[in-house]
């Protein structure tokens, strides 16, 4: 590893934030696979859509929703508002909700970018042109992105709170040599 990578990994709270984000990502993956299986069973024999298209849709949803959410949780638990063993449970819950909100904001940005790309290319490979109803589509993309981000925030906040509380309990039993501080602590 390079010296920069060593410094980043050795920063206070990096590994515990990474493990917390990976737990959220793994549980999101399990949820997506189970949703895909249930969706496949629901339309078993009654749909002309090939199975690979179903799985491609769930993989896209995983890449545009679960991954940005996990990145947001990681950034929040590591850099913005890390969880330490000295925090009260109310502060842990508040910081966990903040982590879910940061993930929701990243979901909004990723969804808006992918919808914007679809708008500009108009679904055609290699052809960039704006359709006549571009303004209406931009508003639809904004609304869809906001709705998806809000829905994911509400559905994943309890999971992130649970991960935050478990993280605090783990840090209480395995104290860090250094104080874990983030942007919220220094402001």
mmCIF file of C-alpha atoms in Angstrom:
data_model
loop_
_atom_site.group_PDB
_atom_site.id
_atom_site.type_symbol
_atom_site.label_atom_id
_atom_site.label_comp_id
_atom_site.label_asym_id
_atom_site.label_seq_id
_atom_site.Cartn_x
_atom_site.Cartn_y
_atom_site.Cartn_z
ATOM 1 C CA UNK A 1 0.000 0.000 0.000
ATOM 2 C CA UNK A 2 1.090 3.531 -0.550
ATOM 3 C CA UNK A 3 1.909 5.839 2.303
ATOM 4 C CA UNK A 4 -1.316 7.797 1.682
ATOM 5 C CA UNK A 5 -3.370 4.613 1.966
ATOM 6 C CA UNK A 6 -1.551 3.719 5.200
ATOM 7 C CA UNK A 7 -2.310 7.140 6.669
ATOM 8 C CA UNK A 8 -5.981 6.934 5.697
ATOM 9 C CA UNK A 9 -6.436 3.444 7.150
ATOM 10 C CA UNK A 10 -4.651 4.445 10.362
ATOM 11 C CA UNK A 11 -6.868 7.478 10.898
ATOM 12 C CA UNK A 12 -9.021 7.247 13.969
ATOM 13 C CA UNK A 13 -12.297 5.467 13.433
ATOM 14 C CA UNK A 14 -11.680 4.488 9.792
ATOM 15 C CA UNK A 15 -11.946 0.719 10.203
ATOM 16 C CA UNK A 16 -14.963 0.742 12.519
ATOM 17 C CA UNK A 17 -16.772 3.112 10.141
ATOM 18 C CA UNK A 18 -15.856 0.892 7.189
ATOM 19 C CA UNK A 19 -17.092 -2.247 8.938
ATOM 20 C CA UNK A 20 -20.329 -0.475 9.912
ATOM 21 C CA UNK A 21 -20.910 0.621 6.311
ATOM 22 C CA UNK A 22 -20.148 -2.889 5.045
ATOM 23 C CA UNK A 23 -22.739 -4.322 7.450
ATOM 24 C CA UNK A 24 -25.331 -1.904 6.039
ATOM 25 C CA UNK A 25 -24.248 -2.825 2.488
ATOM 26 C CA UNK A 26 -24.408 -6.572 3.183
ATOM 27 C CA UNK A 27 -27.869 -6.323 4.705
ATOM 28 C CA UNK A 28 -29.015 -4.221 1.737
ATOM 29 C CA UNK A 29 -27.648 -6.875 -0.621
ATOM 30 C CA UNK A 30 -29.510 -9.604 1.236
ATOM 31 C CA UNK A 31 -32.686 -7.524 1.132
ATOM 32 C CA UNK A 32 -32.289 -6.909 -2.631
ATOM 33 C CA UNK A 33 -31.754 -10.608 -3.339
ATOM 34 C CA UNK A 34 -34.804 -11.564 -1.267
ATOM 35 C CA UNK A 35 -36.889 -8.862 -2.993
ATOM 36 C CA UNK A 36 -35.734 -10.178 -6.360
ATOM 37 C CA UNK A 37 -36.690 -13.740 -5.454
ATOM 38 C CA UNK A 38 -40.102 -12.681 -4.170
ATOM 39 C CA UNK A 39 -40.620 -10.542 -7.279
ATOM 40 C CA UNK A 40 -39.718 -13.487 -9.486
ATOM 41 C CA UNK A 41 -42.136 -15.757 -7.612
ATOM 42 C CA UNK A 42 -44.915 -13.192 -7.878
ATOM 43 C CA UNK A 43 -44.736 -13.120 -11.665
ATOM 44 C CA UNK A 44 -43.819 -16.776 -12.145
ATOM 45 C CA UNK A 45 -45.298 -17.974 -15.408
ATOM 46 C CA UNK A 46 -47.275 -14.809 -16.073
ATOM 47 C CA UNK A 47 -44.565 -12.500 -17.404
ATOM 48 C CA UNK A 48 -42.788 -12.417 -20.728
ATOM 49 C CA UNK A 49 -39.840 -10.581 -19.167
ATOM 50 C CA UNK A 50 -36.696 -12.748 -19.074
ATOM 51 C CA UNK A 51 -35.231 -13.476 -15.646
ATOM 52 C CA UNK A 52 -31.965 -11.718 -16.455
ATOM 53 C CA UNK A 53 -33.858 -8.428 -16.911
ATOM 54 C CA UNK A 54 -35.332 -8.776 -13.438
ATOM 55 C CA UNK A 55 -31.915 -9.408 -11.950
ATOM 56 C CA UNK A 56 -30.385 -6.535 -13.948
ATOM 57 C CA UNK A 57 -33.015 -4.209 -12.510
ATOM 58 C CA UNK A 58 -32.265 -5.292 -8.959
ATOM 59 C CA UNK A 59 -28.513 -4.999 -9.594
ATOM 60 C CA UNK A 60 -29.043 -1.456 -10.875
ATOM 61 C CA UNK A 61 -31.124 -0.649 -7.816
ATOM 62 C CA UNK A 62 -28.369 -2.052 -5.601
ATOM 63 C CA UNK A 63 -25.708 0.032 -7.367
ATOM 64 C CA UNK A 64 -27.703 3.262 -7.334
ATOM 65 C CA UNK A 65 -29.286 2.942 -3.888
ATOM 66 C CA UNK A 66 -27.443 0.564 -1.541
ATOM 67 C CA UNK A 67 -23.907 1.537 -2.506
ATOM 68 C CA UNK A 68 -24.417 5.333 -2.146
ATOM 69 C CA UNK A 69 -26.244 4.723 1.122
ATOM 70 C CA UNK A 70 -23.329 2.699 2.480
ATOM 71 C CA UNK A 71 -20.826 5.300 1.308
ATOM 72 C CA UNK A 72 -22.857 7.961 3.128
ATOM 73 C CA UNK A 73 -22.930 5.893 6.315
ATOM 74 C CA UNK A 74 -19.176 5.348 6.062
ATOM 75 C CA UNK A 75 -18.407 9.043 5.484
ATOM 76 C CA UNK A 76 -20.663 10.078 8.325
ATOM 77 C CA UNK A 77 -19.386 7.540 10.861
ATOM 78 C CA UNK A 78 -15.774 8.232 9.930
ATOM 79 C CA UNK A 79 -15.476 11.887 8.995
ATOM 80 C CA UNK A 80 -18.634 13.867 9.756
ATOM 81 C CA UNK A 81 -20.051 12.527 13.030
ATOM 82 C CA UNK A 82 -18.184 9.471 14.333
ATOM 83 C CA UNK A 83 -19.582 7.448 17.173
ATOM 84 C CA UNK A 84 -17.464 7.146 20.276
ATOM 85 C CA UNK A 85 -17.842 5.116 23.454
ATOM 86 C CA UNK A 86 -18.369 8.242 25.574
ATOM 87 C CA UNK A 87 -21.531 9.314 23.734
ATOM 88 C CA UNK A 88 -24.962 8.918 25.277
ATOM 89 C CA UNK A 89 -27.458 6.737 23.449
ATOM 90 C CA UNK A 90 -29.439 9.797 22.332
ATOM 91 C CA UNK A 91 -26.326 11.202 20.639
ATOM 92 C CA UNK A 92 -25.635 7.847 19.008
ATOM 93 C CA UNK A 93 -29.182 7.757 17.628
ATOM 94 C CA UNK A 94 -28.873 11.342 16.388
ATOM 95 C CA UNK A 95 -25.562 10.632 14.663
ATOM 96 C CA UNK A 96 -26.974 7.453 13.151
ATOM 97 C CA UNK A 97 -29.952 9.368 11.742
ATOM 98 C CA UNK A 98 -27.464 11.887 10.356
ATOM 99 C CA UNK A 99 -25.549 9.016 8.730
ATOM 100 C CA UNK A 100 -28.762 7.736 7.138
ATOM 101 C CA UNK A 101 -29.520 11.281 5.942
ATOM 102 C CA UNK A 102 -26.062 11.615 4.373
ATOM 103 C CA UNK A 103 -26.693 8.300 2.628
ATOM 104 C CA UNK A 104 -30.072 9.604 1.458
ATOM 105 C CA UNK A 105 -28.427 12.721 0.028
ATOM 106 C CA UNK A 106 -25.931 10.584 -1.875
ATOM 107 C CA UNK A 107 -28.786 8.436 -3.182
ATOM 108 C CA UNK A 108 -30.511 11.619 -4.394
ATOM 109 C CA UNK A 109 -27.353 12.785 -6.196
ATOM 110 C CA UNK A 110 -26.709 9.396 -7.831
ATOM 111 C CA UNK A 111 -30.351 8.968 -8.888
ATOM 112 C CA UNK A 112 -30.432 12.505 -10.296
ATOM 113 C CA UNK A 113 -27.204 11.894 -12.217
ATOM 114 C CA UNK A 114 -28.417 8.604 -13.690
ATOM 115 C CA UNK A 115 -31.822 10.066 -14.550
ATOM 116 C CA UNK A 116 -30.122 13.125 -16.056
ATOM 117 C CA UNK A 117 -27.877 10.917 -18.172
ATOM 118 C CA UNK A 118 -30.932 9.008 -19.365
ATOM 119 C CA UNK A 119 -32.635 12.317 -20.157
ATOM 120 C CA UNK A 120 -29.728 13.693 -22.199
ATOM 121 C CA UNK A 121 -29.084 10.503 -24.154
ATOM 122 C CA UNK A 122 -32.816 9.897 -24.502
ATOM 123 C CA UNK A 123 -32.183 6.169 -24.218
ATOM 124 C CA UNK A 124 -30.236 5.990 -27.483
ATOM 125 C CA UNK A 125 -26.670 4.719 -27.557
ATOM 126 C CA UNK A 126 -24.227 7.452 -28.498
ATOM 127 C CA UNK A 127 -26.799 10.052 -29.526
ATOM 128 C CA UNK A 128 -26.991 13.104 -27.320
ATOM 129 C CA UNK A 129 -30.025 15.287 -27.820
ATOM 130 C CA UNK A 130 -32.558 16.958 -25.617
ATOM 131 C CA UNK A 131 -36.146 15.966 -26.234
ATOM 132 C CA UNK A 132 -38.890 18.566 -26.622
ATOM 133 C CA UNK A 133 -40.255 17.871 -23.129
ATOM 134 C CA UNK A 134 -36.855 18.164 -21.383
ATOM 135 C CA UNK A 135 -38.137 20.564 -18.697
ATOM 136 C CA UNK A 136 -40.924 18.207 -17.711
ATOM 137 C CA UNK A 137 -38.501 15.286 -17.599
ATOM 138 C CA UNK A 138 -36.088 17.238 -15.399
ATOM 139 C CA UNK A 139 -38.890 17.892 -12.916
ATOM 140 C CA UNK A 140 -39.867 14.219 -13.049
ATOM 141 C CA UNK A 141 -36.229 13.219 -12.439
ATOM 142 C CA UNK A 142 -36.022 15.601 -9.465
ATOM 143 C CA UNK A 143 -39.250 14.256 -8.004
ATOM 144 C CA UNK A 144 -38.322 10.623 -8.576
ATOM 145 C CA UNK A 145 -34.854 11.122 -7.093
ATOM 146 C CA UNK A 146 -36.234 12.932 -4.035
ATOM 147 C CA UNK A 147 -38.919 10.303 -3.507
ATOM 148 C CA UNK A 148 -36.437 7.437 -3.790
ATOM 149 C CA UNK A 149 -33.964 9.117 -1.421
ATOM 150 C CA UNK A 150 -36.681 9.921 1.123
ATOM 151 C CA UNK A 151 -38.154 6.440 0.964
ATOM 152 C CA UNK A 152 -34.743 4.821 1.403
ATOM 153 C CA UNK A 153 -33.886 7.160 4.274
ATOM 154 C CA UNK A 154 -37.073 6.196 6.122
ATOM 155 C CA UNK A 155 -36.681 2.488 5.483
ATOM 156 C CA UNK A 156 -32.987 2.239 6.357
ATOM 157 C CA UNK A 157 -32.785 4.652 9.317
ATOM 158 C CA UNK A 158 -33.701 1.939 11.882
ATOM 159 C CA UNK A 159 -30.968 -0.320 10.505
ATOM 160 C CA UNK A 160 -28.370 2.459 10.680
ATOM 161 C CA UNK A 161 -29.482 3.304 14.229
ATOM 162 C CA UNK A 162 -29.034 -0.354 15.212
ATOM 163 C CA UNK A 163 -25.593 -0.430 13.597
ATOM 164 C CA UNK A 164 -24.683 2.812 15.395
ATOM 165 C CA UNK A 165 -25.748 1.454 18.787
ATOM 166 C CA UNK A 166 -23.851 -1.796 18.192
ATOM 167 C CA UNK A 167 -20.836 0.246 17.104
ATOM 168 C CA UNK A 168 -20.948 2.236 20.339
ATOM 169 C CA UNK A 169 -21.213 -0.948 22.406
ATOM 170 C CA UNK A 170 -18.256 -2.439 20.560
ATOM 171 C CA UNK A 171 -16.175 0.705 21.048
ATOM 172 C CA UNK A 172 -17.092 0.722 24.737
ATOM 173 C CA UNK A 173 -15.585 -2.753 25.131
ATOM 174 C CA UNK A 174 -12.647 -2.059 22.788
ATOM 175 C CA UNK A 175 -11.580 1.525 23.510
ATOM 176 C CA UNK A 176 -9.466 3.423 21.015
ATOM 177 C CA UNK A 177 -6.073 4.783 21.980
ATOM 178 C CA UNK A 178 -6.965 8.116 20.423
ATOM 179 C CA UNK A 179 -9.996 10.333 20.656
ATOM 180 C CA UNK A 180 -12.397 9.872 17.752
ATOM 181 C CA UNK A 181 -13.620 13.250 16.504
ATOM 182 C CA UNK A 182 -15.354 14.436 13.384
ATOM 183 C CA UNK A 183 -16.568 17.634 11.800
ATOM 184 C CA UNK A 184 -19.537 17.813 14.149
ATOM 185 C CA UNK A 185 -17.254 17.606 17.180
ATOM 186 C CA UNK A 186 -14.893 20.352 16.052
ATOM 187 C CA UNK A 187 -17.565 22.821 14.893
#
